[in-house]
PDB file of C-alpha atoms in Angstrom:
ATOM      1  CA  UNK T 221     -41.730 -21.978 -12.209  1.00 50.00           C
ATOM      2  CA  UNK T 222     -41.005 -25.609 -13.115  1.00 52.00           C
ATOM      3  CA  UNK T 223     -38.396 -27.471 -10.976  1.00 47.00           C
ATOM      4  CA  UNK T 224     -35.886 -27.752 -13.919  1.00 48.00           C
ATOM      5  CA  UNK T 225     -35.936 -23.941 -14.617  1.00 44.00           C
ATOM      6  CA  UNK T 226     -35.444 -23.090 -11.000  1.00 40.00           C
ATOM      7  CA  UNK T 227     -32.675 -25.781 -10.679  1.00 41.00           C
ATOM      8  CA  UNK T 228     -31.036 -24.249 -13.801  1.00 42.00           C
ATOM      9  CA  UNK T 229     -31.072 -20.700 -12.274  1.00 40.00           C
ATOM     10  CA  UNK T 230     -29.693 -21.942  -9.072  1.00 39.00           C
ATOM     11  CA  UNK T 231     -26.979 -23.712 -10.883  1.00 36.00           C
ATOM     12  CA  UNK T 232     -26.163 -20.824 -12.850  1.00 41.00           C
ATOM     13  CA  UNK T 233     -26.013 -18.623  -9.712  1.00 36.00           C
ATOM     14  CA  UNK T 234     -23.626 -21.244  -8.065  1.00 37.00           C
ATOM     15  CA  UNK T 235     -21.546 -21.236 -10.972  1.00 34.00           C
ATOM     16  CA  UNK T 236     -21.162 -17.437 -11.040  1.00 36.00           C
ATOM     17  CA  UNK T 237     -20.435 -17.333  -7.367  1.00 34.00           C
ATOM     18  CA  UNK T 238     -17.707 -19.956  -7.719  1.00 35.00           C
ATOM     19  CA  UNK T 239     -16.153 -18.185 -10.623  1.00 35.00           C
ATOM     20  CA  UNK T 240     -16.047 -14.916  -8.510  1.00 35.00           C
ATOM     21  CA  UNK T 241     -14.554 -16.883  -5.617  1.00 38.00           C
ATOM     22  CA  UNK T 242     -11.740 -18.389  -7.871  1.00 37.00           C
ATOM     23  CA  UNK T 243     -10.955 -14.938  -9.430  1.00 38.00           C
ATOM     24  CA  UNK T 244      -8.119 -13.099  -7.909  1.00 44.00           C
ATOM     25  CA  UNK T 245      -9.275 -10.750  -5.041  1.00 44.00           C
ATOM     26  CA  UNK T 246      -7.709  -7.848  -6.664  1.00 44.00           C
ATOM     27  CA  UNK T 247      -7.421  -7.659 -10.367  1.00 46.00           C
ATOM     28  CA  UNK T 248      -4.520  -5.883 -11.880  1.00 51.00           C
ATOM     29  CA  UNK T 249      -6.770  -3.278 -13.133  1.00 52.00           C
ATOM     30  CA  UNK T 250      -7.615  -2.114  -9.615  1.00 84.00           C
ATOM     31  CA  UNK T 251      -3.908  -1.475  -8.824  1.00 94.00           C
ATOM     32  CA  UNK T 252      -2.580   2.109  -9.006  1.00 96.00           C
ATOM     33  CA  UNK T 253      -0.825   2.806 -12.242  1.00 96.00           C
ATOM     34  CA  UNK T 254       2.423   4.661 -12.330  1.00 97.00           C
ATOM     35  CA  UNK T 255       2.354   8.095 -13.927  1.00 97.00           C
ATOM     36  CA  UNK T 256       5.755   7.410 -15.259  1.00 97.00           C
ATOM     37  CA  UNK T 257       7.168   4.028 -15.893  1.00 97.00           C
ATOM     38  CA  UNK T 258      10.634   3.084 -17.137  1.00 97.00           C
ATOM     39  CA  UNK T 259      12.326  -0.436 -17.548  1.00 96.00           C
ATOM     40  CA  UNK T 260       9.273  -2.696 -17.697  1.00 92.00           C
ATOM     41  CA  UNK T 261       5.714  -2.931 -18.508  1.00 93.00           C
ATOM     42  CA  UNK T 262       3.140  -2.269 -15.638  1.00 91.00           C
ATOM     43  CA  UNK T 263       2.091  -5.990 -15.691  1.00 92.00           C
ATOM     44  CA  UNK T 264       5.786  -7.321 -15.323  1.00 95.00           C
ATOM     45  CA  UNK T 265       6.213  -9.339 -12.072  1.00 96.00           C
ATOM     46  CA  UNK T 266       8.373  -6.716 -10.285  1.00 97.00           C
ATOM     47  CA  UNK T 267       6.104  -3.750 -11.329  1.00 97.00           C
ATOM     48  CA  UNK T 268       3.121  -5.672 -10.310  1.00 97.00           C
ATOM     49  CA  UNK T 269       4.428  -6.411  -6.952  1.00 98.00           C
ATOM     50  CA  UNK T 270       5.196  -2.742  -6.278  1.00 98.00           C
ATOM     51  CA  UNK T 271       1.635  -1.688  -7.482  1.00 98.00           C
ATOM     52  CA  UNK T 272       0.146  -4.284  -5.190  1.00 98.00           C
ATOM     53  CA  UNK T 273       2.175  -2.847  -2.316  1.00 98.00           C
ATOM     54  CA  UNK T 274       0.992   0.807  -3.199  1.00 98.00           C
ATOM     55  CA  UNK T 275      -2.605  -0.524  -3.303  1.00 98.00           C
ATOM     56  CA  UNK T 276      -2.148  -1.904   0.088  1.00 98.00           C
ATOM     57  CA  UNK T 277      -0.927   1.410   1.529  1.00 97.00           C
ATOM     58  CA  UNK T 278      -3.934   3.048  -0.110  1.00 97.00           C
ATOM     59  CA  UNK T 279      -6.642   0.608   0.917  1.00 97.00           C
ATOM     60  CA  UNK T 280      -5.078  -0.722   4.218  1.00 96.00           C
ATOM     61  CA  UNK T 281      -6.154  -4.239   2.977  1.00 97.00           C
ATOM     62  CA  UNK T 282      -4.012  -6.934   4.463  1.00 97.00           C
ATOM     63  CA  UNK T 283      -4.661  -9.179   1.484  1.00 97.00           C
ATOM     64  CA  UNK T 284      -2.979  -6.733  -0.761  1.00 97.00           C
ATOM     65  CA  UNK T 285       0.244  -6.707   1.501  1.00 98.00           C
ATOM     66  CA  UNK T 286       0.031 -10.516   1.574  1.00 97.00           C
ATOM     67  CA  UNK T 287       0.035 -10.564  -2.191  1.00 97.00           C
ATOM     68  CA  UNK T 288       2.907  -8.058  -2.602  1.00 98.00           C
ATOM     69  CA  UNK T 289       5.189  -9.169   0.249  1.00 98.00           C
ATOM     70  CA  UNK T 290       7.361 -12.314   0.390  1.00 98.00           C
ATOM     71  CA  UNK T 291       7.026 -14.832   3.284  1.00 97.00           C
ATOM     72  CA  UNK T 292      10.479 -13.563   4.647  1.00 97.00           C
ATOM     73  CA  UNK T 293      10.031  -9.870   4.039  1.00 98.00           C
ATOM     74  CA  UNK T 294      12.608  -7.627   5.412  1.00 98.00           C
ATOM     75  CA  UNK T 295      12.226  -3.959   5.970  1.00 98.00           C
ATOM     76  CA  UNK T 296      15.831  -2.818   5.609  1.00 98.00           C
ATOM     77  CA  UNK T 297      15.050   0.748   7.100  1.00 98.00           C
ATOM     78  CA  UNK T 298      12.837  -0.416  10.069  1.00 96.00           C
ATOM     79  CA  UNK T 299      11.487   2.379  12.196  1.00 94.00           C
ATOM     80  CA  UNK T 300      12.015   1.994  15.960  1.00 93.00           C
ATOM     81  CA  UNK T 301       9.063   0.180  17.495  1.00 92.00           C
ATOM     82  CA  UNK T 302       7.882  -1.419  14.345  1.00 96.00           C
ATOM     83  CA  UNK T 303       7.913  -5.105  14.083  1.00 97.00           C
ATOM     84  CA  UNK T 304      10.096  -6.777  11.318  1.00 98.00           C
ATOM     85  CA  UNK T 305       8.298  -8.733   8.528  1.00 98.00           C
ATOM     86  CA  UNK T 306       4.671  -8.522   7.322  1.00 98.00           C
ATOM     87  CA  UNK T 307       3.579  -7.468  10.788  1.00 98.00           C
ATOM     88  CA  UNK T 308       5.359  -4.054  10.393  1.00 98.00           C
ATOM     89  CA  UNK T 309       3.543  -2.791   7.419  1.00 98.00           C
ATOM     90  CA  UNK T 310       0.323  -4.115   8.662  1.00 98.00           C
ATOM     91  CA  UNK T 311       0.753  -2.169  12.093  1.00 97.00           C
ATOM     92  CA  UNK T 312       1.855   0.951  10.215  1.00 97.00           C
ATOM     93  CA  UNK T 313      -1.015   0.838   7.794  1.00 98.00           C
ATOM     94  CA  UNK T 314      -3.566   0.424  10.547  1.00 98.00           C
ATOM     95  CA  UNK T 315      -2.145   3.258  12.593  1.00 97.00           C
ATOM     96  CA  UNK T 316      -2.080   5.581   9.649  1.00 97.00           C
ATOM     97  CA  UNK T 317      -5.338   4.605   8.276  1.00 98.00           C
ATOM     98  CA  UNK T 318      -6.961   5.547  11.597  1.00 98.00           C
ATOM     99  CA  UNK T 319      -5.368   8.986  11.296  1.00 98.00           C
ATOM    100  CA  UNK T 320      -6.138   9.399   7.546  1.00 98.00           C
ATOM    101  CA  UNK T 321      -9.020   7.212   6.567  1.00 98.00           C
ATOM    102  CA  UNK T 322      -9.219   8.750   2.919  1.00 98.00           C
ATOM    103  CA  UNK T 323      -5.698   8.112   2.257  1.00 97.00           C
ATOM    104  CA  UNK T 324      -4.693   8.216  -1.467  1.00 97.00           C
ATOM    105  CA  UNK T 325      -1.397   6.792  -2.910  1.00 97.00           C
ATOM    106  CA  UNK T 326      -0.257   7.799  -6.267  1.00 98.00           C
ATOM    107  CA  UNK T 327       2.906   6.119  -7.948  1.00 98.00           C
ATOM    108  CA  UNK T 328       4.281   9.097  -9.633  1.00 98.00           C
ATOM    109  CA  UNK T 329       7.598   7.348 -10.858  1.00 98.00           C
ATOM    110  CA  UNK T 330       8.591   3.911 -11.151  1.00 98.00           C
ATOM    111  CA  UNK T 331      11.877   2.357 -12.488  1.00 98.00           C
ATOM    112  CA  UNK T 332      12.260  -1.309 -12.881  1.00 97.00           C
ATOM    113  CA  UNK T 333      15.795  -2.645 -13.116  1.00 96.00           C
ATOM    114  CA  UNK T 334      16.111  -6.364 -12.954  1.00 94.00           C
ATOM    115  CA  UNK T 335      14.916  -7.479  -9.492  1.00 96.00           C
ATOM    116  CA  UNK T 336      14.785  -3.995  -8.196  1.00 97.00           C
ATOM    117  CA  UNK T 337      11.916  -1.432  -8.352  1.00 98.00           C
ATOM    118  CA  UNK T 338      12.238   2.132  -7.190  1.00 98.00           C
ATOM    119  CA  UNK T 339       9.226   4.398  -6.708  1.00 98.00           C
ATOM    120  CA  UNK T 340       8.244   7.940  -5.997  1.00 98.00           C
ATOM    121  CA  UNK T 341       5.093   7.805  -4.029  1.00 98.00           C
ATOM    122  CA  UNK T 342       2.587  10.566  -3.339  1.00 98.00           C
ATOM    123  CA  UNK T 343       0.378  10.348  -0.212  1.00 98.00           C
ATOM    124  CA  UNK T 344      -2.689  12.617   0.060  1.00 98.00           C
ATOM    125  CA  UNK T 345      -5.748  12.715   2.356  1.00 98.00           C
ATOM    126  CA  UNK T 346      -7.306  14.482   5.254  1.00 98.00           C
ATOM    127  CA  UNK T 347      -6.143  14.003   8.874  1.00 98.00           C
ATOM    128  CA  UNK T 348      -9.599  13.483  10.512  1.00 98.00           C
ATOM    129  CA  UNK T 349      -8.902  10.626  12.819  1.00 98.00           C
ATOM    130  CA  UNK T 350      -6.532   9.957  15.780  1.00 98.00           C
ATOM    131  CA  UNK T 351      -2.702   9.708  15.491  1.00 97.00           C
ATOM    132  CA  UNK T 352      -0.603   8.518  18.511  1.00 96.00           C
ATOM    133  CA  UNK T 353       2.168  10.768  19.626  1.00 93.00           C
ATOM    134  CA  UNK T 354       4.557  10.703  22.600  1.00 92.00           C
ATOM    135  CA  UNK T 355       2.277  13.481  24.249  1.00 92.00           C
ATOM    136  CA  UNK T 356      -0.723  11.233  23.787  1.00 95.00           C
ATOM    137  CA  UNK T 357      -3.270  10.777  21.004  1.00 97.00           C
ATOM    138  CA  UNK T 358      -3.699  13.624  18.695  1.00 97.00           C
ATOM    139  CA  UNK T 359      -7.254  14.300  17.085  1.00 98.00           C
ATOM    140  CA  UNK T 360      -7.202  15.499  13.466  1.00 98.00           C
ATOM    141  CA  UNK T 361      -9.132  18.561  12.433  1.00 98.00           C
ATOM    142  CA  UNK T 362      -9.494  17.790   8.797  1.00 98.00           C
ATOM    143  CA  UNK T 363      -5.908  19.087   7.785  1.00 98.00           C
ATOM    144  CA  UNK T 364      -4.646  18.356   4.349  1.00 98.00           C
ATOM    145  CA  UNK T 365      -2.041  15.578   4.217  1.00 98.00           C
ATOM    146  CA  UNK T 366       0.228  15.754   1.143  1.00 98.00           C
ATOM    147  CA  UNK T 367       3.739  14.307   1.264  1.00 98.00           C
ATOM    148  CA  UNK T 368       6.152  12.108  -0.739  1.00 98.00           C
ATOM    149  CA  UNK T 369       8.244   8.890  -0.130  1.00 98.00           C
ATOM    150  CA  UNK T 370      10.746   6.961  -1.927  1.00 98.00           C
ATOM    151  CA  UNK T 371      11.022   3.173  -1.982  1.00 98.00           C
ATOM    152  CA  UNK T 372      13.436   0.573  -3.298  1.00 98.00           C
ATOM    153  CA  UNK T 373      12.416  -2.934  -3.445  1.00 98.00           C
ATOM    154  CA  UNK T 374      13.985  -6.246  -4.175  1.00 98.00           C
ATOM    155  CA  UNK T 375      11.565  -8.673  -5.845  1.00 98.00           C
ATOM    156  CA  UNK T 376      12.035 -12.278  -5.556  1.00 98.00           C
ATOM    157  CA  UNK T 377      11.579 -15.003  -8.340  1.00 97.00           C
ATOM    158  CA  UNK T 378       8.020 -15.564  -7.258  1.00 97.00           C
ATOM    159  CA  UNK T 379       7.165 -11.829  -7.964  1.00 97.00           C
ATOM    160  CA  UNK T 380       6.906 -10.715  -4.239  1.00 98.00           C
ATOM    161  CA  UNK T 381       8.831  -8.051  -2.381  1.00 98.00           C
ATOM    162  CA  UNK T 382      11.570  -9.616  -0.261  1.00 98.00           C
ATOM    163  CA  UNK T 383      13.289  -6.363   1.006  1.00 98.00           C
ATOM    164  CA  UNK T 384      12.326  -2.665   1.146  1.00 98.00           C
ATOM    165  CA  UNK T 385      14.437   0.394   1.729  1.00 98.00           C
ATOM    166  CA  UNK T 386      12.147   3.366   2.229  1.00 98.00           C
ATOM    167  CA  UNK T 387      12.273   7.145   3.144  1.00 98.00           C
ATOM    168  CA  UNK T 388       9.297   9.253   3.927  1.00 97.00           C
ATOM    169  CA  UNK T 389       9.153  12.893   4.292  1.00 98.00           C
ATOM    170  CA  UNK T 390       7.894  12.667   7.845  1.00 96.00           C
ATOM    171  CA  UNK T 391       8.813  16.281   8.653  1.00 97.00           C
ATOM    172  CA  UNK T 392       6.229  17.673   6.327  1.00 98.00           C
ATOM    173  CA  UNK T 393       3.755  15.027   7.490  1.00 98.00           C
ATOM    174  CA  UNK T 394       4.284  15.615  11.165  1.00 97.00           C
ATOM    175  CA  UNK T 395       3.910  19.511  10.511  1.00 97.00           C
ATOM    176  CA  UNK T 396       0.843  18.999   8.473  1.00 98.00           C
ATOM    177  CA  UNK T 397      -0.663  16.988  11.373  1.00 97.00           C
ATOM    178  CA  UNK T 398       0.157  19.561  14.011  1.00 96.00           C
ATOM    179  CA  UNK T 399       2.591  17.306  15.728  1.00 95.00           C
ATOM    180  CA  UNK T 400       5.423  19.676  14.969  1.00 95.00           C
ATOM    181  CA  UNK T 401       5.313  23.501  14.718  1.00 92.00           C
ATOM    182  CA  UNK T 402       5.350  24.625  11.117  1.00 87.00           C
TER     183      UNK T 402
END
């Protein structure tokens, strides 16, 4: 192959790699779509922040959390023992994904009103990993996990979640895992 042809192929490959590197790590098309959406389009800034945060919970990818959450993020319903700020969701996701590695998160309802977004989320998967309990680590036996959560976000002018109020159906989750009796 002549030098100019191989140089052209190399230059083309470098250009392709640079374009891929410059592209957003997670395109909007890779984000969960709400089954029902009211008040905004799915690509509006507030809706996009909520979709990115749902993608974080599904994937466990810290980059998605960093895209979704503001620098001064505040969890307004912070569970005991969870750190405030970005560190809290990162820790919770790591623990939950260790227990339910195939976690799926569906946005069943999304309502956008100004700088607020409320969601009804549906979490499913199989408990095949290990979950920490006060009695010690609990090994999953493949139990089906199927529970809901409700979140309310405040989204800042930069299109990132600054505040989160959330409520999960932890009673159902803990029964499904075998932490609590049915």
